[in-house]
XYZ file of C-alpha atoms in Angstrom:
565
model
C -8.366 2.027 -17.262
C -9.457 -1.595 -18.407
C -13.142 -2.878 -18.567
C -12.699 -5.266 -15.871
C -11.236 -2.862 -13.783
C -14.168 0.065 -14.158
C -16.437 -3.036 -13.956
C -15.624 -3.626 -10.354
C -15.835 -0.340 -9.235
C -19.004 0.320 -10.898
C -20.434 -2.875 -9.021
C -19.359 -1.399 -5.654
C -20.894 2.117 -6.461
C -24.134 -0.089 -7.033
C -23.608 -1.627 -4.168
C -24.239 1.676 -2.059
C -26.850 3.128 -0.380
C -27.244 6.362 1.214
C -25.288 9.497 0.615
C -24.108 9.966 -3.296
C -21.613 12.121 -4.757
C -23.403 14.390 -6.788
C -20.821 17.428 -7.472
C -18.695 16.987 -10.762
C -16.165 19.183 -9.681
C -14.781 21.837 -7.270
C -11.809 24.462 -6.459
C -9.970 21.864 -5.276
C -9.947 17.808 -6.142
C -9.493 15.531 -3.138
C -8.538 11.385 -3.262
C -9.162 10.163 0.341
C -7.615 6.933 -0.220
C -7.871 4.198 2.889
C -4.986 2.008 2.181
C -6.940 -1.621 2.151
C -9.470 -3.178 0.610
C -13.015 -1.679 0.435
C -15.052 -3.986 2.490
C -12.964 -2.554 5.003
C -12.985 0.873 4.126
C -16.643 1.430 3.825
C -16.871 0.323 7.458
C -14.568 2.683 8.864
C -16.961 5.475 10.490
C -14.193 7.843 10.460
C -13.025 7.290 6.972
C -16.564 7.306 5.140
C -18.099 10.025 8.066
C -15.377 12.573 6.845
C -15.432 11.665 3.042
C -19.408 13.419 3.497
C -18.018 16.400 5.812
C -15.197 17.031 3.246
C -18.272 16.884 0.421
C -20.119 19.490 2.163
C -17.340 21.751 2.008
C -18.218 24.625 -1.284
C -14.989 24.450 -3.228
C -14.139 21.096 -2.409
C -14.813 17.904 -4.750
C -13.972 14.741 -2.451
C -13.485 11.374 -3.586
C -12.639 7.628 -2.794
C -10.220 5.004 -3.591
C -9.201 1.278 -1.792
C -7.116 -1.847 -3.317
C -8.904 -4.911 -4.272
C -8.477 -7.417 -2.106
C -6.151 -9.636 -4.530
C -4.240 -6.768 -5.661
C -0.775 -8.726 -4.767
C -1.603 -11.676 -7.606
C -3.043 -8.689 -9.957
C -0.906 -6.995 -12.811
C -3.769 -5.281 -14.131
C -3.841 -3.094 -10.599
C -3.990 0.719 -10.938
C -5.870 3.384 -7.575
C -8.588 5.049 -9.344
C -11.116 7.067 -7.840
C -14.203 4.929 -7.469
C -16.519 8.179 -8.451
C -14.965 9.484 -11.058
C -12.204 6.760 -12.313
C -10.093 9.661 -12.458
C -5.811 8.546 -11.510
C -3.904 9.828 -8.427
C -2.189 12.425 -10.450
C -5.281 14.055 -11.769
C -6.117 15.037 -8.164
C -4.754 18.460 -5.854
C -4.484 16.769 -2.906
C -4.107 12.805 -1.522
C -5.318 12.135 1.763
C -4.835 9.019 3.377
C -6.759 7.373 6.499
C -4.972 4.973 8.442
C -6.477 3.251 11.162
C -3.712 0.092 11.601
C 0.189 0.167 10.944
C 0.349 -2.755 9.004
C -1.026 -0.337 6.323
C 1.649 1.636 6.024
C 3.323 -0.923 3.566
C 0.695 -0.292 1.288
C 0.961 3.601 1.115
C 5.128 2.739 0.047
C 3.397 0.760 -2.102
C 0.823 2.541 -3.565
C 3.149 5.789 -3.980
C 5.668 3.310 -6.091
C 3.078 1.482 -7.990
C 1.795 5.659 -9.382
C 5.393 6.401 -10.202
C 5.009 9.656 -7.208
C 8.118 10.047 -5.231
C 7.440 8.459 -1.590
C 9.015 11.444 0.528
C 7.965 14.710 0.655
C 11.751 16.504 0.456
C 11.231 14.476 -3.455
C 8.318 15.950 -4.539
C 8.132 19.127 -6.116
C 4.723 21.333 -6.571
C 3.861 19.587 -10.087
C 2.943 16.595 -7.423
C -0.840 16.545 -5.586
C -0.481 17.521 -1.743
C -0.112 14.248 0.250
C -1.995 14.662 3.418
C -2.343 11.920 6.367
C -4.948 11.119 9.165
C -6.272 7.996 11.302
C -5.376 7.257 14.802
C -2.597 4.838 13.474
C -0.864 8.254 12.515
C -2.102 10.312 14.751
C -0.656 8.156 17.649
C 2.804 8.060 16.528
C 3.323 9.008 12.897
C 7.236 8.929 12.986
C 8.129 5.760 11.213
C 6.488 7.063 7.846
C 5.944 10.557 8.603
C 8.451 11.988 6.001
C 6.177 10.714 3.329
C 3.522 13.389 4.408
C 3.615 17.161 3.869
C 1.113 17.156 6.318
C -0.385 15.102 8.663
C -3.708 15.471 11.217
C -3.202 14.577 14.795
C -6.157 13.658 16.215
C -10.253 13.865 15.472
C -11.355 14.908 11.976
C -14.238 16.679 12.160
C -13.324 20.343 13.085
C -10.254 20.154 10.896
C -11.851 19.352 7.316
C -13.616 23.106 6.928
C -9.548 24.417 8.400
C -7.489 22.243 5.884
C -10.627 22.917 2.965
C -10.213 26.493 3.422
C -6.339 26.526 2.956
C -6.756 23.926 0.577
C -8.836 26.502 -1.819
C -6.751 29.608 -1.229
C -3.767 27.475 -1.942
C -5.094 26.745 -5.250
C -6.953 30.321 -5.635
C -3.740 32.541 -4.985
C -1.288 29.849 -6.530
C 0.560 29.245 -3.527
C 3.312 26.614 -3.706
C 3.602 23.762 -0.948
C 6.243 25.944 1.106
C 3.855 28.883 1.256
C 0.680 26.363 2.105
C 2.374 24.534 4.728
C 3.943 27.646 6.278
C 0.366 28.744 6.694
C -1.105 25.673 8.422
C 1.485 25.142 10.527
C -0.127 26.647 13.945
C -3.220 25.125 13.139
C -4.115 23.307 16.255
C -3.557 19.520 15.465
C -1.229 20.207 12.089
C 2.142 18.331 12.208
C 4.237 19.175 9.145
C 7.213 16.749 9.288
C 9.789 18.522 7.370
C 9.643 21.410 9.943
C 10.416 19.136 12.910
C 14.104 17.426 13.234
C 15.188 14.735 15.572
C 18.659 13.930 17.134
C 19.614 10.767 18.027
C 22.697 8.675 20.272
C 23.039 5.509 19.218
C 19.014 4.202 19.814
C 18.012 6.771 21.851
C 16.666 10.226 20.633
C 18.299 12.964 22.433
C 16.381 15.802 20.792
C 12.970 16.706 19.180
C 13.308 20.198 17.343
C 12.306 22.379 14.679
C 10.134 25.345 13.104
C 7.048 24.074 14.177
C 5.921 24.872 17.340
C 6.091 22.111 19.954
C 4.158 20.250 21.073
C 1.601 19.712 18.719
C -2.306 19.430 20.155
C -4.165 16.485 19.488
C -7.603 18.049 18.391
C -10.392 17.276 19.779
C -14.055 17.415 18.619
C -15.669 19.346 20.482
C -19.605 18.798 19.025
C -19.705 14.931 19.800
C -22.977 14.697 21.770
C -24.743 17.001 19.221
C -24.064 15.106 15.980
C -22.482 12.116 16.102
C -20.818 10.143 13.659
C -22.848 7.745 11.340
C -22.174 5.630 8.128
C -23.688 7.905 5.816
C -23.560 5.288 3.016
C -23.920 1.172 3.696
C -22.975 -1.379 1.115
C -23.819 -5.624 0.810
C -19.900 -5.615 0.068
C -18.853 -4.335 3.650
C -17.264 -6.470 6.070
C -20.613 -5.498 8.006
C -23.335 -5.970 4.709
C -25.344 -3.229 4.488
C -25.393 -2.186 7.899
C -24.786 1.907 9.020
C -22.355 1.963 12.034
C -23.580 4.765 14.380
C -21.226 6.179 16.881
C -23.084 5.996 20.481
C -19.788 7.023 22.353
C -16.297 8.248 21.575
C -13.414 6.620 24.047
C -14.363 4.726 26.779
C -14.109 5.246 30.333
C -13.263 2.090 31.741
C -9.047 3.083 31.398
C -7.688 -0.930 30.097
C -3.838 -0.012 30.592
C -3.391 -1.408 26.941
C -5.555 0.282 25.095
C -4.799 3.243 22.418
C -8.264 4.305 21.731
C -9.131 4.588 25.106
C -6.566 7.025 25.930
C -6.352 8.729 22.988
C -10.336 9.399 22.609
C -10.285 11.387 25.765
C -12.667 13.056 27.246
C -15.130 10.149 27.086
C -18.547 11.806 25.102
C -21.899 10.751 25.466
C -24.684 10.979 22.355
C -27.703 10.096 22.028
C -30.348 7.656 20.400
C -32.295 10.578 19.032
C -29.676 12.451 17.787
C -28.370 8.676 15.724
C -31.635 8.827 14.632
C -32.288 12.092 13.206
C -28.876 11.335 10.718
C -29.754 7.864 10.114
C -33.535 9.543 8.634
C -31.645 11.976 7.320
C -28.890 10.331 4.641
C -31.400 7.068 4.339
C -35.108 8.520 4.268
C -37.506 5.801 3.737
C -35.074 2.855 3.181
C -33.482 2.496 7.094
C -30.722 -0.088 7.156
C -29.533 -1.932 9.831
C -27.714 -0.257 12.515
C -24.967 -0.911 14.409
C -23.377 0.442 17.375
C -19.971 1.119 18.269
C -20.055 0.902 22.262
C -17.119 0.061 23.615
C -19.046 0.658 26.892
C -22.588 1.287 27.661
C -23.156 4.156 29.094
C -26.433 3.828 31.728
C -27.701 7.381 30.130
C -28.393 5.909 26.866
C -31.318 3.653 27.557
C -30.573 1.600 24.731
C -33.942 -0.553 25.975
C -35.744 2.437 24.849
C -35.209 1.152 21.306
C -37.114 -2.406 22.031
C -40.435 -1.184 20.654
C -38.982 0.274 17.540
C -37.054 -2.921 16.887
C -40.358 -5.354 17.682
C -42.140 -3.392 15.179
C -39.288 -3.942 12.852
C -38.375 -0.207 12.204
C -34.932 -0.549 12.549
C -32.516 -3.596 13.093
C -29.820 -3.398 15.941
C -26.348 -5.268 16.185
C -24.099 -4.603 19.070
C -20.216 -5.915 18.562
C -17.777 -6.543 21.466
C -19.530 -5.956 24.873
C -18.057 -5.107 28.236
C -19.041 -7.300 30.384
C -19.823 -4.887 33.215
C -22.273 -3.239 31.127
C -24.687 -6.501 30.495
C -27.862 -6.130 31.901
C -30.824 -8.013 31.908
C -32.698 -5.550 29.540
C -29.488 -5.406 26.713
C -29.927 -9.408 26.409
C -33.528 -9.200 26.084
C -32.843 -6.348 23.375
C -29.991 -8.728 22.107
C -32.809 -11.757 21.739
C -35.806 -9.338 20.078
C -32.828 -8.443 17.432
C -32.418 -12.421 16.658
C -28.540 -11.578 16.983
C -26.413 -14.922 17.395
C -23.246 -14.287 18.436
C -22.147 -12.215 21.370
C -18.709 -10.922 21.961
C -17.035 -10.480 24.951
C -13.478 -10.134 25.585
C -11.642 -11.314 29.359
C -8.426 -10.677 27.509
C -6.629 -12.862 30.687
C -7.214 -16.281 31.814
C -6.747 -15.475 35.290
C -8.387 -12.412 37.806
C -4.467 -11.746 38.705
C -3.391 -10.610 34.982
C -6.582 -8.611 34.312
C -6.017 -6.219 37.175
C -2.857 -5.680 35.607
C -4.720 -4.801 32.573
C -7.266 -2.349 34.765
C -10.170 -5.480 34.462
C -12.122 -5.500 37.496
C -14.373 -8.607 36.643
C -13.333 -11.855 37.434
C -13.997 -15.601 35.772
C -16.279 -16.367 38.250
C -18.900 -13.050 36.529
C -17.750 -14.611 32.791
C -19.070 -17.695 34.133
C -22.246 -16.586 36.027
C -22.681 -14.713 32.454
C -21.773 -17.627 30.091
C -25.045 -19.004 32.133
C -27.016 -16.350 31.481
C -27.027 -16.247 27.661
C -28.046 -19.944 27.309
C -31.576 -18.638 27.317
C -31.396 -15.624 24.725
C -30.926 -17.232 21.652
C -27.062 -17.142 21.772
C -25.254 -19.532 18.655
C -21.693 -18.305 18.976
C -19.583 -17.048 22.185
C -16.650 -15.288 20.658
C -13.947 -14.344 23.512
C -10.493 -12.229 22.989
C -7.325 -12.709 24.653
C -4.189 -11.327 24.566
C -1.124 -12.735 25.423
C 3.046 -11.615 25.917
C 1.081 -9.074 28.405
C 3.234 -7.314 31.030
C 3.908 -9.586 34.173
C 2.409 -12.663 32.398
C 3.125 -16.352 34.011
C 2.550 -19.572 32.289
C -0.622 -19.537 34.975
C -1.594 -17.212 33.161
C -1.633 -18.920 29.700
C -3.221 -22.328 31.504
C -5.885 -19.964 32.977
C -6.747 -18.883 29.556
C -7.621 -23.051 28.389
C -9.355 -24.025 31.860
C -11.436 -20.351 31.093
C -12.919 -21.757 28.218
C -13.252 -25.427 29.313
C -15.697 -23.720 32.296
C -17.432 -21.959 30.211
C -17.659 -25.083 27.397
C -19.274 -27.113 30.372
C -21.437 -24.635 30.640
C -22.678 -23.711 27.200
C -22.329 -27.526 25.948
C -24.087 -26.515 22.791
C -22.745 -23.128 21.697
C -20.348 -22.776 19.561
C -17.024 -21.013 21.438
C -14.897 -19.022 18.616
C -11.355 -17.957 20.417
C -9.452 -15.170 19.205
C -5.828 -14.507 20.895
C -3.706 -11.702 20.160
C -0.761 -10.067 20.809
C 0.019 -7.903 22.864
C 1.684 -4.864 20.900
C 2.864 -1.701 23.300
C 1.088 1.184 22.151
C 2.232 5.189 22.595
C 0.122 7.363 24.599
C -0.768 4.297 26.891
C 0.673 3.237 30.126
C 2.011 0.071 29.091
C 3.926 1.927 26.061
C 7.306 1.559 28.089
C 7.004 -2.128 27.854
C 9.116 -4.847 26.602
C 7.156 -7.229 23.375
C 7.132 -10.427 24.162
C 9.987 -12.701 21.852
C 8.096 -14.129 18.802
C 9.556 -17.552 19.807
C 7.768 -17.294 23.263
C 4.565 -16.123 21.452
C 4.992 -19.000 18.547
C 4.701 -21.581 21.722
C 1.841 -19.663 23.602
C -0.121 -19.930 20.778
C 0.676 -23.784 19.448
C -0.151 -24.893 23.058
C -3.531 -22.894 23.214
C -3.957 -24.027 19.705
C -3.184 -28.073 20.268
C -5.283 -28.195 23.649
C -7.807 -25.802 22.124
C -8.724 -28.851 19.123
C -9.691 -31.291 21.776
C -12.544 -29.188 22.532
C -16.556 -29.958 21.065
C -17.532 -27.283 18.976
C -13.918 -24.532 19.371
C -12.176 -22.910 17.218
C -9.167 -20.342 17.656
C -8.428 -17.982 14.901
C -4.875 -17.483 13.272
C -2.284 -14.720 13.645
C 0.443 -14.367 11.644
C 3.854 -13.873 13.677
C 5.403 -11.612 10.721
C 2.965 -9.196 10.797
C 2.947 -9.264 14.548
C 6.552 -8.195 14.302
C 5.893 -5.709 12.365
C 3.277 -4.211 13.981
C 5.491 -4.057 17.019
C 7.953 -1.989 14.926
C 5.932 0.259 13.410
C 3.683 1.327 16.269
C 7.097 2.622 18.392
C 9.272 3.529 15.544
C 10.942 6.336 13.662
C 12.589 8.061 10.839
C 15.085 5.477 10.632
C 12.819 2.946 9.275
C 13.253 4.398 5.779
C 16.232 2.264 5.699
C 13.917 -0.578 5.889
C 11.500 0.193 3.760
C 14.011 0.644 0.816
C 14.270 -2.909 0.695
C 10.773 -3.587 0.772
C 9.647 -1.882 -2.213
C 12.166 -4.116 -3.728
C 9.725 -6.954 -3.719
C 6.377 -5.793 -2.124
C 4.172 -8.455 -3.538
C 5.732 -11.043 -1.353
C 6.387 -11.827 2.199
C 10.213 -12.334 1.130
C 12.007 -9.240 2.498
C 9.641 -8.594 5.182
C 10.342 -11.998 6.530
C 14.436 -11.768 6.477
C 14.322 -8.235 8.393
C 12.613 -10.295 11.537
C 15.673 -11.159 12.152
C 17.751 -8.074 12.372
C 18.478 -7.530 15.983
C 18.460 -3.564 15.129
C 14.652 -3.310 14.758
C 14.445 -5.495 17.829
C 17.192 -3.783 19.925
C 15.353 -0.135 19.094
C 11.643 -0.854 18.979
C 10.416 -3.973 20.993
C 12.684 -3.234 24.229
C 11.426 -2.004 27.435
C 12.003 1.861 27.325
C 13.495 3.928 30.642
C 11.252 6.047 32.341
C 12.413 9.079 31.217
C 13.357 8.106 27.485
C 12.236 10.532 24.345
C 9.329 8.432 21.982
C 9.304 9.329 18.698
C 5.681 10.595 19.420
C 7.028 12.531 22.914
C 6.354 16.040 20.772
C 2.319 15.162 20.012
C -0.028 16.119 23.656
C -2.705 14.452 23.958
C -3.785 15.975 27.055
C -3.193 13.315 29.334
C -0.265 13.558 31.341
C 3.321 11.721 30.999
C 3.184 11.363 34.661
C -0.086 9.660 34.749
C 0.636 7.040 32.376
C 3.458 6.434 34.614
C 1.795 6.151 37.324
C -0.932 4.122 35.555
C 2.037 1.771 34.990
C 2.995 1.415 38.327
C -0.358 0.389 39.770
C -0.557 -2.497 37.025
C 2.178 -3.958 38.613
C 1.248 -3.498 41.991
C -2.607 -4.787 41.021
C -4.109 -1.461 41.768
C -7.710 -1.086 39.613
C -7.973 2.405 38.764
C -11.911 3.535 38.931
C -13.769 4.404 35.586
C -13.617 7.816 34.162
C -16.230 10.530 35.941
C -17.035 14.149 35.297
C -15.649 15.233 37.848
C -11.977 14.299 37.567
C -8.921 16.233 36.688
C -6.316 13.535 37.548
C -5.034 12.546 33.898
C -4.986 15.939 32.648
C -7.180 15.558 29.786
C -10.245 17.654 31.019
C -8.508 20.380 33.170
């Protein structure tokens, strides 16, 4: 390893605060790698909450590793292990957390750049295990699942004491890969690729089948309102500086038709403040950072407003992110105002009432405008609004909706600054708009120039970029399968550029087989992973969008989608 190399990874171990590594070794060495850069990585609850659960685990010696942020431009890039500067070869087992599909370029390229065969039918047993996790696998792991020998569908938390415990009689007894995977392979939420074949006619699949049992369980942790997840370690180099993310709720009950975490997060949990608390004084002691809460929805038996008279006193710091707008009150702007917090996020997704019942939005532009009105007086710098747009039934009165939205809400809030961030709409698996069609870049390449030409006449807007190849690609990777590999072998011919990646837009194959609408009854390649909600819901789910049915939050007491029968 070179100087300047060690040098930046001992500035990001300074960096830290909270939880440090203090074992120097174990039965078995573990690299949990997330594949991007570490401002990033260290504010991804899941990735950093389960790199301390895998640490508390006797036998088990668990470690980090990102790529720098210019690694592209760098010839002097190497994956080390930030704790130990150790290589990938040195380690047992590699275990990578993916939360977005975009990263799954930088796993091929990762695996090439360390010289370790990228599929798992290459590698012999002289290799380290290579293990993968995150919801962008879990959800449909098929177009890079043959890289894996394993890979975890679904939440972490219960699995890292199953796969530790394997992990060290594998190494105790001397097992080789065969025997290991062989032995995991009923574990509840344990996909092993090789055992599982597919059959396809022409770009259908006909059959999923194998010698794993089918279907494989999503797992599902089932401790949530008892101990939460929270950043056990906070950094000044984080995309959020120095601020511990504290999980408040997992899923969210509100059912947007688009939306993978919502579905996939089922049943919809409930912590609480006390119990953040009690970890927060626990991995920070004296020296409490700021906190921030991941709420996709607020749930009324929180009482976040109980927190006001620890925040006046200035014992903790509070930052909320996106906010539904159903869930405002009165008492969460005042808490918003005490915090001095200057931006506030909310996101209509639709310019018109029409499109967002499609989406399962109740609220209309008439409450983001009665709202818009209401944060003049709190303090409020920044309104930051998302859209989406190539959504299912979508009109161009849809898309001029979205620019007289915001020129409403500019005459309203004349002096705030309105940031505008429109993205595409990408048809996820386990949802109920994952039969759709995407829209045709060239349709989404006008959307946007429109929204972006009007959109600069404005005082005091701005609309963020989006770049239309990795749009594509996202498209493609979040419904595709095995046959991707094809692809990918001429991508690692020039991964440092945009070159290849650019050229295979425009093979009608990857359009023809992954951005069409689906038939009702078609095989995904994720049809063999349950999540517990039912096929026939989704469907359903899908049929009331187009009709402009809202379907009522989640409650306790339903059975209808399957997930908590």
């Amino acid at each position: 390893m070179n100087w300047k190399l060690k040098k930046e990874i001992l500035d990001v171990l300074n960096s830290e605060k909270g939880f440090k590594l203090s074992k120097k070794g174990g039965d078995v060495k573990l690299l949990f790698i997330y594949p991007s850069t570490y401002n990033v990585s260290i504010n991804n609850l899941g990735y950093i909450g389960l790199y301390h659960i895998f640490n508390e685990q006797q036998g088990i010696l668990c470690e980090r590793a990102y790529i720098p942020i210019d690694w592209k431009k760098r010839k002097d890039f190497r994956v080390y292990s930030i704790e130990g500067f150790r290589e990938l070869r040195d380690f047992d087992v590699l275990l990578f957390s993916v939360s977005f599909e975009l990263d799954f370029f930088n796993i091929i390229y990762i695996l090439n750049l360390e010289k370790i065969p990228l599929y798992s039918y290459e590698r012999d047993d002289s290799y380290p295990l290579i293990i993968g996790g995150g919801i962008a696998l879990s959800s449909n792991p098929e177009a890079i699942s043959e890289i894996f020998d394993l890979i975890l569908i679904g939440e972490g938390e219960d699995m890292v004491s199953e796969l530790s415990e394997a992990l060290i009689l594998k190494k105790k007894n001397g097992w080789t890969k065969e025997r290991f995977l062989n032995t995991v392979k009923d574990y509840e939420g344990f996909y092993i690729p090789k055992f599982i074949k597919f059959t396809y006619n022409g770009k259908k699949i006909e059959k999923i089948w194998g010698d794993q049992k089918l279907p494989v369980r999503r797992r599902i942790y089932s401790n949530f309102s008892n101990n939460p997840m929270v950043s056990p370690i906070t950094s000044n180099k984080g995309v959020f500086s120095d601020m511990a993310l504290c999980e408040l709720v997992r899923g969210c009950k509100y059912q947007c038709r688009f939306c993978l975490a919502g579905y996939f997060y089922r049943p919809y949990r409930v912590s609480s403040l006390e119990r953040i608390y009690e970890k927060v004084n626990w991995f920070y002691k004296e020296d409490i950072p700021k906190l921030g809460f991941i709420v996709p929805a607020i749930d009324p038996s929180l009482s976040l407003i109980n927190v006001k008279d620890y925040v006046v006193r200035g014992e903790i710091l509070i930052s909320f992110s996106s906010l539904r707008l159903e869930d405002i009150t009165e008492d969460i702007l005042d808490l918003i105002k005490i915090t001095n917090q200057k931006t506030i996020t909310i996101a209509p997704e639709a310019g018109t009432d029409r499109l967002r019942k499609v989406l399962n939005k109740k609220f209309t532009n008439d409450d983001i405008l009665n709202f818009s009105g209401k944060i003049k007086d709190y303090g409020i710098k920044t309104l930051k609004l998302y859209f989406m747009i190539g959504l299912p039934t979508e009109t161009w009165e849809d898309i001029e909706g979205i620019l007289d939205l915001i020129m409403n809400i500019r005459r309203i809030v004349k002096k705030m600054e309105i940031s505008v961030s429109v993205s595409t709409f990408i048809p996820k698996p386990h949802t109920p708009f994952q039969w759709e069609k995407m829209a045709d870049l060239e349709y989404i390449e006008r959307v946007r120039s429109y929204l972006l030409k009007n959109l600069r006449k404005m005082d005091n807007a701005k609309m963020e970029d989006e770049n239309i190849i990795w749009v594509f690609w996202q498209g493609v990777l979040s419904r595709g399968d095995r046959r991707l590999k094809e692809f990918f072998k001429e991508y690692i011919k020039d991964p440092h550029s945009l070159r290849i990646l650019k050229k295979l837009v425009k093979d009608n194959l990857l359009k023809e087989y992954y951005l069409e609408e689906k038939e009702k009854d078609e095989i995904f390649p994720w049809s063999f992973i349950d999540t517990g909600v039912k096929r026939e819901y989704l469907w359903r789910e899908r049929e009331k969008a187009y009709q402009g049915v809202i379907t009522l939050p989640c409650n306790n007491y339903c059975k209808t989608c399957g997930v908590c029968i």
